[in-house]
Tab-separated table of C-alpha atoms in Angstrom:
chain	number	residue	atom	x	y	z
A	27	UNK	CA	0.368	0.378	0.080
A	28	UNK	CA	1.745	3.479	-0.847
A	29	UNK	CA	1.598	5.799	1.666
A	30	UNK	CA	-0.659	9.213	1.772
A	31	UNK	CA	2.185	11.216	3.736
A	32	UNK	CA	5.319	13.489	2.228
A	33	UNK	CA	8.412	14.909	3.536
A	34	UNK	CA	8.073	18.441	3.321
A	35	UNK	CA	10.646	21.423	4.626
A	36	UNK	CA	7.976	23.415	7.027
A	37	UNK	CA	9.307	26.595	8.057
A	38	UNK	CA	7.724	28.554	10.914
A	39	UNK	CA	7.555	32.332	10.581
A	40	UNK	CA	5.691	35.117	12.610
A	41	UNK	CA	2.107	34.888	11.500
A	42	UNK	CA	1.954	31.685	9.162
A	43	UNK	CA	4.375	29.281	8.517
A	44	UNK	CA	5.308	27.131	4.933
A	45	UNK	CA	5.428	24.252	3.347
A	46	UNK	CA	8.206	22.862	1.329
A	47	UNK	CA	8.208	19.665	-1.171
A	48	UNK	CA	11.679	18.089	0.748
A	49	UNK	CA	12.543	16.333	-2.976
A	50	UNK	CA	13.155	20.465	-3.991
A	51	UNK	CA	16.269	20.177	-1.818
A	52	UNK	CA	18.982	18.114	-1.054
A	53	UNK	CA	20.797	19.527	1.605
A	54	UNK	CA	20.619	21.684	3.983
A	55	UNK	CA	23.598	23.306	6.238
A	56	UNK	CA	24.224	25.868	8.820
A	57	UNK	CA	24.425	29.354	7.026
A	58	UNK	CA	27.768	30.537	8.590
A	59	UNK	CA	29.772	32.440	6.530
A	60	UNK	CA	28.807	34.110	2.711
A	61	UNK	CA	30.135	37.466	0.823
A	62	UNK	CA	27.581	40.178	-0.385
A	63	UNK	CA	26.599	40.078	-4.166
A	64	UNK	CA	24.876	42.381	-5.831
A	65	UNK	CA	22.600	40.850	-8.408
A	66	UNK	CA	20.231	42.227	-11.499
A	67	UNK	CA	17.208	40.155	-10.080
A	68	UNK	CA	15.539	40.222	-6.212
A	69	UNK	CA	16.391	38.763	-3.021
A	70	UNK	CA	20.380	37.169	-5.005
A	71	UNK	CA	22.248	39.161	-2.035
A	72	UNK	CA	24.925	36.870	-0.901
A	73	UNK	CA	27.363	33.870	-2.440
A	74	UNK	CA	28.398	31.054	-0.185
A	75	UNK	CA	31.209	28.251	-0.691
A	76	UNK	CA	29.836	24.496	-0.613
A	77	UNK	CA	32.031	21.393	-2.195
A	78	UNK	CA	35.265	24.084	-3.623
A	79	UNK	CA	32.241	25.805	-5.665
A	80	UNK	CA	30.709	28.937	-4.728
A	81	UNK	CA	26.523	29.644	-4.874
A	82	UNK	CA	24.343	31.967	-5.122
A	83	UNK	CA	21.460	32.674	-2.251
A	84	UNK	CA	18.078	33.299	-2.136
A	85	UNK	CA	17.063	34.647	0.487
A	86	UNK	CA	14.539	33.653	1.278
A	87	UNK	CA	13.330	35.405	4.464
A	88	UNK	CA	13.429	38.299	3.126
A	89	UNK	CA	11.341	36.998	-0.313
A	90	UNK	CA	8.947	36.120	2.348
A	91	UNK	CA	8.915	39.307	4.795
A	92	UNK	CA	8.868	41.150	1.030
A	93	UNK	CA	5.642	38.984	0.043
A	94	UNK	CA	3.870	38.227	2.813
A	95	UNK	CA	4.932	40.086	5.123
A	96	UNK	CA	5.965	37.462	7.357
A	97	UNK	CA	9.695	35.732	8.459
A	98	UNK	CA	11.240	36.188	11.093
A	99	UNK	CA	15.061	37.671	11.231
A	100	UNK	CA	17.862	35.689	12.531
A	101	UNK	CA	21.226	35.964	12.878
A	102	UNK	CA	21.124	31.812	12.289
A	103	UNK	CA	19.804	30.629	9.221
A	104	UNK	CA	20.417	27.583	7.096
A	105	UNK	CA	20.841	27.030	3.703
A	106	UNK	CA	18.538	24.915	0.974
A	107	UNK	CA	21.197	23.283	-1.381
A	108	UNK	CA	18.950	22.878	-4.794
A	109	UNK	CA	20.267	20.842	-7.486
A	110	UNK	CA	19.756	23.082	-10.286
A	111	UNK	CA	20.098	20.822	-13.541
A	112	UNK	CA	16.367	19.827	-11.697
A	113	UNK	CA	14.730	22.660	-12.692
A	114	UNK	CA	12.913	22.549	-15.645
A	115	UNK	CA	14.535	23.620	-19.092
A	116	UNK	CA	13.262	27.432	-19.128
A	117	UNK	CA	14.184	28.108	-15.802
A	118	UNK	CA	17.452	26.674	-16.123
A	119	UNK	CA	17.877	28.774	-19.155
A	120	UNK	CA	17.073	32.181	-17.928
A	121	UNK	CA	19.398	30.746	-14.003
A	122	UNK	CA	22.523	30.621	-16.985
A	123	UNK	CA	21.385	34.067	-19.009
A	124	UNK	CA	21.290	35.941	-15.737
A	125	UNK	CA	22.545	34.648	-13.400
A	126	UNK	CA	25.626	32.981	-14.871
A	127	UNK	CA	26.435	35.565	-16.932
A	128	UNK	CA	26.399	37.475	-13.841
A	129	UNK	CA	29.549	36.097	-12.026
A	130	UNK	CA	30.297	33.326	-14.526
A	131	UNK	CA	33.018	31.703	-11.175
A	132	UNK	CA	28.867	30.439	-10.110
A	133	UNK	CA	28.237	27.046	-9.720
A	134	UNK	CA	26.149	25.563	-12.855
A	135	UNK	CA	24.835	22.826	-10.516
A	136	UNK	CA	23.024	24.321	-7.160
A	137	UNK	CA	22.217	27.225	-5.821
A	138	UNK	CA	21.374	27.713	-1.750
A	139	UNK	CA	17.857	29.045	-0.662
A	140	UNK	CA	18.474	30.894	2.844
A	141	UNK	CA	16.239	29.920	5.264
A	142	UNK	CA	15.618	30.681	9.698
A	143	UNK	CA	16.504	28.124	11.631
A	144	UNK	CA	13.015	27.947	12.754
A	145	UNK	CA	12.505	24.369	10.296
A	146	UNK	CA	11.876	20.493	10.434
A	147	UNK	CA	11.548	18.125	8.370
A	148	UNK	CA	7.855	16.851	8.541
A	149	UNK	CA	5.785	13.808	6.767
A	150	UNK	CA	2.642	15.627	6.009
A	151	UNK	CA	-0.470	13.625	4.575
A	152	UNK	CA	-1.103	14.994	1.383
A	153	UNK	CA	-5.261	14.237	2.569
A	154	UNK	CA	-4.189	17.919	4.646
A	155	UNK	CA	-2.769	19.896	1.791
A	156	UNK	CA	-5.823	21.980	0.159
A	157	UNK	CA	-5.806	23.291	-3.101
A	158	UNK	CA	-6.455	27.033	-3.630
A	159	UNK	CA	-9.675	28.058	-3.966
A	160	UNK	CA	-10.211	28.156	-7.789
A	161	UNK	CA	-10.682	31.857	-8.640
A	162	UNK	CA	-7.462	32.624	-7.189
A	163	UNK	CA	-5.886	29.246	-7.959
A	164	UNK	CA	-4.312	29.532	-11.183
A	165	UNK	CA	-2.906	33.193	-10.815
A	166	UNK	CA	-1.433	32.021	-6.348
A	167	UNK	CA	-0.035	28.469	-9.159
A	168	UNK	CA	1.829	31.409	-11.038
A	169	UNK	CA	3.669	33.286	-8.122
A	170	UNK	CA	4.639	29.938	-6.721
A	171	UNK	CA	1.626	29.152	-3.855
A	172	UNK	CA	0.717	25.983	-4.816
A	173	UNK	CA	-1.878	25.897	-1.509
A	174	UNK	CA	-2.200	25.516	1.967
A	175	UNK	CA	-2.947	23.769	5.144
A	176	UNK	CA	-4.325	24.534	8.713
A	177	UNK	CA	-2.922	22.291	10.803
A	178	UNK	CA	-4.631	24.054	13.949
A	179	UNK	CA	-7.170	26.527	14.819
A	180	UNK	CA	-5.411	29.715	14.242
A	181	UNK	CA	-2.626	28.471	11.440
A	182	UNK	CA	-2.118	28.587	8.128
A	183	UNK	CA	0.656	26.644	6.696
A	184	UNK	CA	1.705	27.717	3.137
A	185	UNK	CA	2.457	25.193	0.361
A	186	UNK	CA	5.512	27.091	-1.952
A	187	UNK	CA	7.523	25.883	-5.166
A	188	UNK	CA	10.524	27.521	-4.866
A	189	UNK	CA	11.247	26.862	-8.269
A	190	UNK	CA	8.441	29.359	-9.179
A	191	UNK	CA	8.942	31.574	-6.908
A	192	UNK	CA	13.079	32.053	-7.528
A	193	UNK	CA	13.054	31.928	-11.280
A	194	UNK	CA	10.061	34.588	-11.098
A	195	UNK	CA	12.858	36.795	-9.717
A	196	UNK	CA	14.863	35.990	-12.021
A	197	UNK	CA	12.227	36.495	-15.118
A	198	UNK	CA	11.551	39.763	-13.961
A	199	UNK	CA	14.856	41.056	-14.708
B	8	UNK	CA	7.137	13.211	-6.219
B	9	UNK	CA	7.396	17.121	-7.598
B	10	UNK	CA	4.577	19.355	-7.477
B	11	UNK	CA	2.765	18.992	-10.013
B	12	UNK	CA	2.237	14.856	-8.935
B	13	UNK	CA	1.711	16.309	-5.331
B	14	UNK	CA	-0.900	18.854	-7.366
B	15	UNK	CA	-2.379	15.919	-8.522
B	16	UNK	CA	-2.671	13.556	-6.523
B	17	UNK	CA	-4.422	16.405	-3.916
B	18	UNK	CA	-6.606	17.730	-6.585
B	19	UNK	CA	-7.991	13.749	-6.952
B	20	UNK	CA	-8.952	13.108	-3.414
B	21	UNK	CA	-10.764	16.435	-3.080
B	22	UNK	CA	-14.663	15.328	-3.412
B	23	UNK	CA	-17.293	17.296	-4.660
B	24	UNK	CA	-19.893	18.604	-2.593
B	25	UNK	CA	-23.380	17.281	-2.999
B	26	UNK	CA	-25.640	19.534	-1.136
B	27	UNK	CA	-25.780	22.044	-3.723
B	28	UNK	CA	-28.943	23.563	-3.812
B	29	UNK	CA	-31.582	23.856	-6.338
B	30	UNK	CA	-31.579	27.975	-7.353
B	31	UNK	CA	-36.016	27.965	-7.898
B	32	UNK	CA	-37.009	30.939	-6.280
B	33	UNK	CA	-40.750	30.789	-6.052
B	34	UNK	CA	-43.026	33.324	-6.064
B	35	UNK	CA	-41.951	34.558	-2.319
B	36	UNK	CA	-38.275	35.823	-1.935
B	37	UNK	CA	-36.354	35.346	0.659
B	38	UNK	CA	-33.480	37.508	0.678
B	39	UNK	CA	-30.779	37.879	3.712
B	40	UNK	CA	-30.339	41.501	4.194
B	41	UNK	CA	-26.569	42.398	5.687
B	42	UNK	CA	-25.091	44.964	6.949
B	43	UNK	CA	-21.799	46.558	4.621
B	44	UNK	CA	-20.457	49.625	6.884
B	45	UNK	CA	-23.328	52.362	6.951
B	46	UNK	CA	-25.054	50.314	4.154
B	47	UNK	CA	-27.403	47.374	3.378
B	48	UNK	CA	-27.232	45.210	0.537
B	49	UNK	CA	-29.363	42.206	-0.293
B	50	UNK	CA	-28.294	38.585	-1.103
B	51	UNK	CA	-30.721	35.730	-1.825
B	52	UNK	CA	-31.296	33.040	1.320
B	53	UNK	CA	-29.743	30.520	-1.210
B	54	UNK	CA	-26.463	31.500	-1.714
B	55	UNK	CA	-25.792	31.583	1.700
B	56	UNK	CA	-24.751	28.528	3.802
B	57	UNK	CA	-23.143	29.672	6.991
B	58	UNK	CA	-22.709	32.597	8.643
B	59	UNK	CA	-19.169	32.437	10.735
B	60	UNK	CA	-17.758	35.593	13.070
B	61	UNK	CA	-14.165	35.556	15.204
B	62	UNK	CA	-12.461	33.324	12.525
B	63	UNK	CA	-8.766	34.364	11.699
B	64	UNK	CA	-8.286	36.143	8.201
B	65	UNK	CA	-4.779	34.795	6.718
B	66	UNK	CA	-3.228	36.964	4.156
B	67	UNK	CA	-2.978	36.344	0.282
B	68	UNK	CA	-0.275	37.605	-1.957
B	69	UNK	CA	-1.195	39.025	-5.900
B	70	UNK	CA	-4.970	39.618	-4.870
B	71	UNK	CA	-6.936	43.060	-5.532
B	72	UNK	CA	-7.720	44.533	-2.271
B	73	UNK	CA	-10.649	43.972	-1.731
B	74	UNK	CA	-9.666	40.184	-1.960
B	75	UNK	CA	-8.686	40.270	2.148
B	76	UNK	CA	-7.534	36.814	2.771
B	77	UNK	CA	-8.117	33.459	3.044
B	78	UNK	CA	-10.236	31.839	5.941
B	79	UNK	CA	-10.930	28.446	6.670
B	80	UNK	CA	-14.276	26.554	7.131
B	81	UNK	CA	-13.833	23.094	8.153
B	82	UNK	CA	-9.834	22.957	7.135
B	83	UNK	CA	-11.115	24.425	3.508
B	84	UNK	CA	-9.499	27.242	2.840
B	85	UNK	CA	-11.999	30.402	1.542
B	86	UNK	CA	-11.520	33.536	-0.347
B	87	UNK	CA	-12.912	36.561	1.358
B	88	UNK	CA	-13.996	39.627	-0.792
B	89	UNK	CA	-14.420	42.617	0.648
B	90	UNK	CA	-17.747	44.481	-0.775
B	91	UNK	CA	-17.182	48.212	1.454
B	92	UNK	CA	-13.537	48.348	-0.143
B	93	UNK	CA	-14.903	47.302	-3.852
B	94	UNK	CA	-17.817	49.198	-3.851
B	95	UNK	CA	-16.594	51.749	-1.460
B	96	UNK	CA	-12.349	51.778	-1.947
B	97	UNK	CA	-12.199	51.316	2.285
B	98	UNK	CA	-11.102	48.570	3.871
B	99	UNK	CA	-13.983	47.071	6.233
B	100	UNK	CA	-13.000	46.218	9.534
B	101	UNK	CA	-15.197	43.685	10.973
B	102	UNK	CA	-14.737	39.568	11.805
B	103	UNK	CA	-18.229	38.443	10.662
B	104	UNK	CA	-18.439	35.973	6.817
B	105	UNK	CA	-21.095	35.142	4.872
B	106	UNK	CA	-19.888	31.318	3.369
B	107	UNK	CA	-21.676	31.138	0.126
B	108	UNK	CA	-22.917	28.128	-2.258
B	109	UNK	CA	-21.337	29.058	-4.653
B	110	UNK	CA	-21.066	25.505	-6.938
B	111	UNK	CA	-17.732	26.116	-8.165
B	112	UNK	CA	-15.275	27.865	-5.858
B	113	UNK	CA	-15.350	28.352	-1.772
B	114	UNK	CA	-15.962	31.796	-1.478
B	115	UNK	CA	-16.967	34.082	1.890
B	116	UNK	CA	-18.119	37.889	1.819
B	117	UNK	CA	-16.773	39.821	4.668
B	118	UNK	CA	-19.452	42.239	6.355
B	119	UNK	CA	-20.711	44.022	9.936
B	120	UNK	CA	-23.070	41.991	10.396
B	121	UNK	CA	-27.070	40.426	9.536
B	122	UNK	CA	-29.994	42.544	9.445
B	123	UNK	CA	-32.931	40.581	9.000
B	124	UNK	CA	-34.001	37.989	6.631
B	125	UNK	CA	-36.956	39.589	4.183
B	126	UNK	CA	-40.216	37.651	2.290
B	127	UNK	CA	-41.399	39.407	-0.588
B	128	UNK	CA	-43.062	38.975	-3.140
B	129	UNK	CA	-41.834	38.233	-6.401
B	130	UNK	CA	-43.565	41.283	-7.959
B	131	UNK	CA	-42.234	44.262	-5.362
B	132	UNK	CA	-38.609	43.553	-6.251
B	133	UNK	CA	-37.258	46.139	-9.046
B	134	UNK	CA	-34.967	45.007	-11.808
B	135	UNK	CA	-32.057	47.223	-12.706
B	136	UNK	CA	-31.992	47.881	-16.554
B	137	UNK	CA	-28.956	49.240	-17.209
B	138	UNK	CA	-25.860	48.261	-15.686
B	139	UNK	CA	-23.656	50.345	-16.450
B	140	UNK	CA	-23.937	53.041	-13.348
B	141	UNK	CA	-22.495	49.621	-12.011
B	142	UNK	CA	-21.067	47.874	-13.180
B	143	UNK	CA	-23.397	44.841	-13.184
B	144	UNK	CA	-22.295	43.695	-9.737
B	145	UNK	CA	-26.109	44.446	-8.548
B	146	UNK	CA	-29.471	42.995	-9.913
B	147	UNK	CA	-32.002	44.725	-8.480
B	148	UNK	CA	-34.003	46.412	-4.931
B	149	UNK	CA	-36.169	45.547	-2.606
B	150	UNK	CA	-38.119	48.245	-0.221
B	151	UNK	CA	-37.768	46.977	4.028
B	152	UNK	CA	-38.068	49.494	6.607
B	153	UNK	CA	-38.913	52.527	4.007
B	154	UNK	CA	-35.166	52.138	2.193
B	155	UNK	CA	-33.743	50.565	-0.888
B	156	UNK	CA	-31.696	47.940	-0.712
B	157	UNK	CA	-29.493	46.665	-3.368
B	158	UNK	CA	-29.952	42.967	-4.074
B	159	UNK	CA	-25.818	41.866	-5.220
B	160	UNK	CA	-25.294	39.669	-8.263
B	161	UNK	CA	-22.929	37.671	-6.890
B	162	UNK	CA	-21.090	35.473	-10.474
B	163	UNK	CA	-20.913	39.264	-11.330
B	164	UNK	CA	-18.671	40.553	-8.541
B	165	UNK	CA	-16.990	37.236	-7.981
B	166	UNK	CA	-15.776	37.586	-12.304
B	167	UNK	CA	-14.788	41.077	-10.749
B	168	UNK	CA	-11.118	38.869	-9.840
B	169	UNK	CA	-10.959	37.161	-13.338
B	170	UNK	CA	-10.329	40.581	-14.692
B	171	UNK	CA	-7.960	42.059	-11.617
B	172	UNK	CA	-5.731	39.444	-11.483
């Protein structure tokens, strides 16, 4: 029998929480040393070293604060490492044409996502995740908001797609 | 599993609500009269299935100002329309929501409160012939206690969202 559960990263923030498909990143490390970086794309604001490679760091905390007015400013952060080669061909091409052209030293395989330390990986039953109401579904899906879940009476968790969110920021340049 | 696969599986689990009502109004028409700030509006009673108060309203980004967010009803997100923000351009401060009976969408309306249930003969409903002035938001009007109350055209109000996003 196949399980209805799937692994998600749950990010706890102030006003609401966010859940990310565990398959969208393959490693997470404490984000210690970063170097400031200036990109035309929003929220790409630092670089980090990972296995001898230099990775651009997408500041997901800043995105959440800008978009949802939620997020935790923390001096301790985690970097989620995503494999760019698993993203869609169009998104990989946009990445090459902007981020890699801006700085040819950057990794063409990986990028990092900065999130706060209030994060945990949990198995969540898919039956608990709801689609966005139909009138807003297409719009929000396009922006990377795929669904939501109400685990507690006074709490919402948005199911977000980090690939769409990151590449919207690249495409808008 | 990628996100598309997850969405397909989530959608497959959602079952249709069998409790849909017919639109047959009969000769005596029933309206739910609600207050929105200092104005009253009429909903067909069949369009509303529940009135809830004091539930949390959750922010939603990328939407027009008259969409105030989501509320949770029985584990399902409902899009909240603020009629005062739509008609008057000013957000309503309230926590009373009417949960609609829409077949294809989960929608709630933010109101100040319910005033009365009005039963009137069909021939006492005044039909609006020109939709130009009110952008099609009203179907007609009814009289109650000496005042004219507009009947909301909910499908047109909801359709407005399609144009605005």
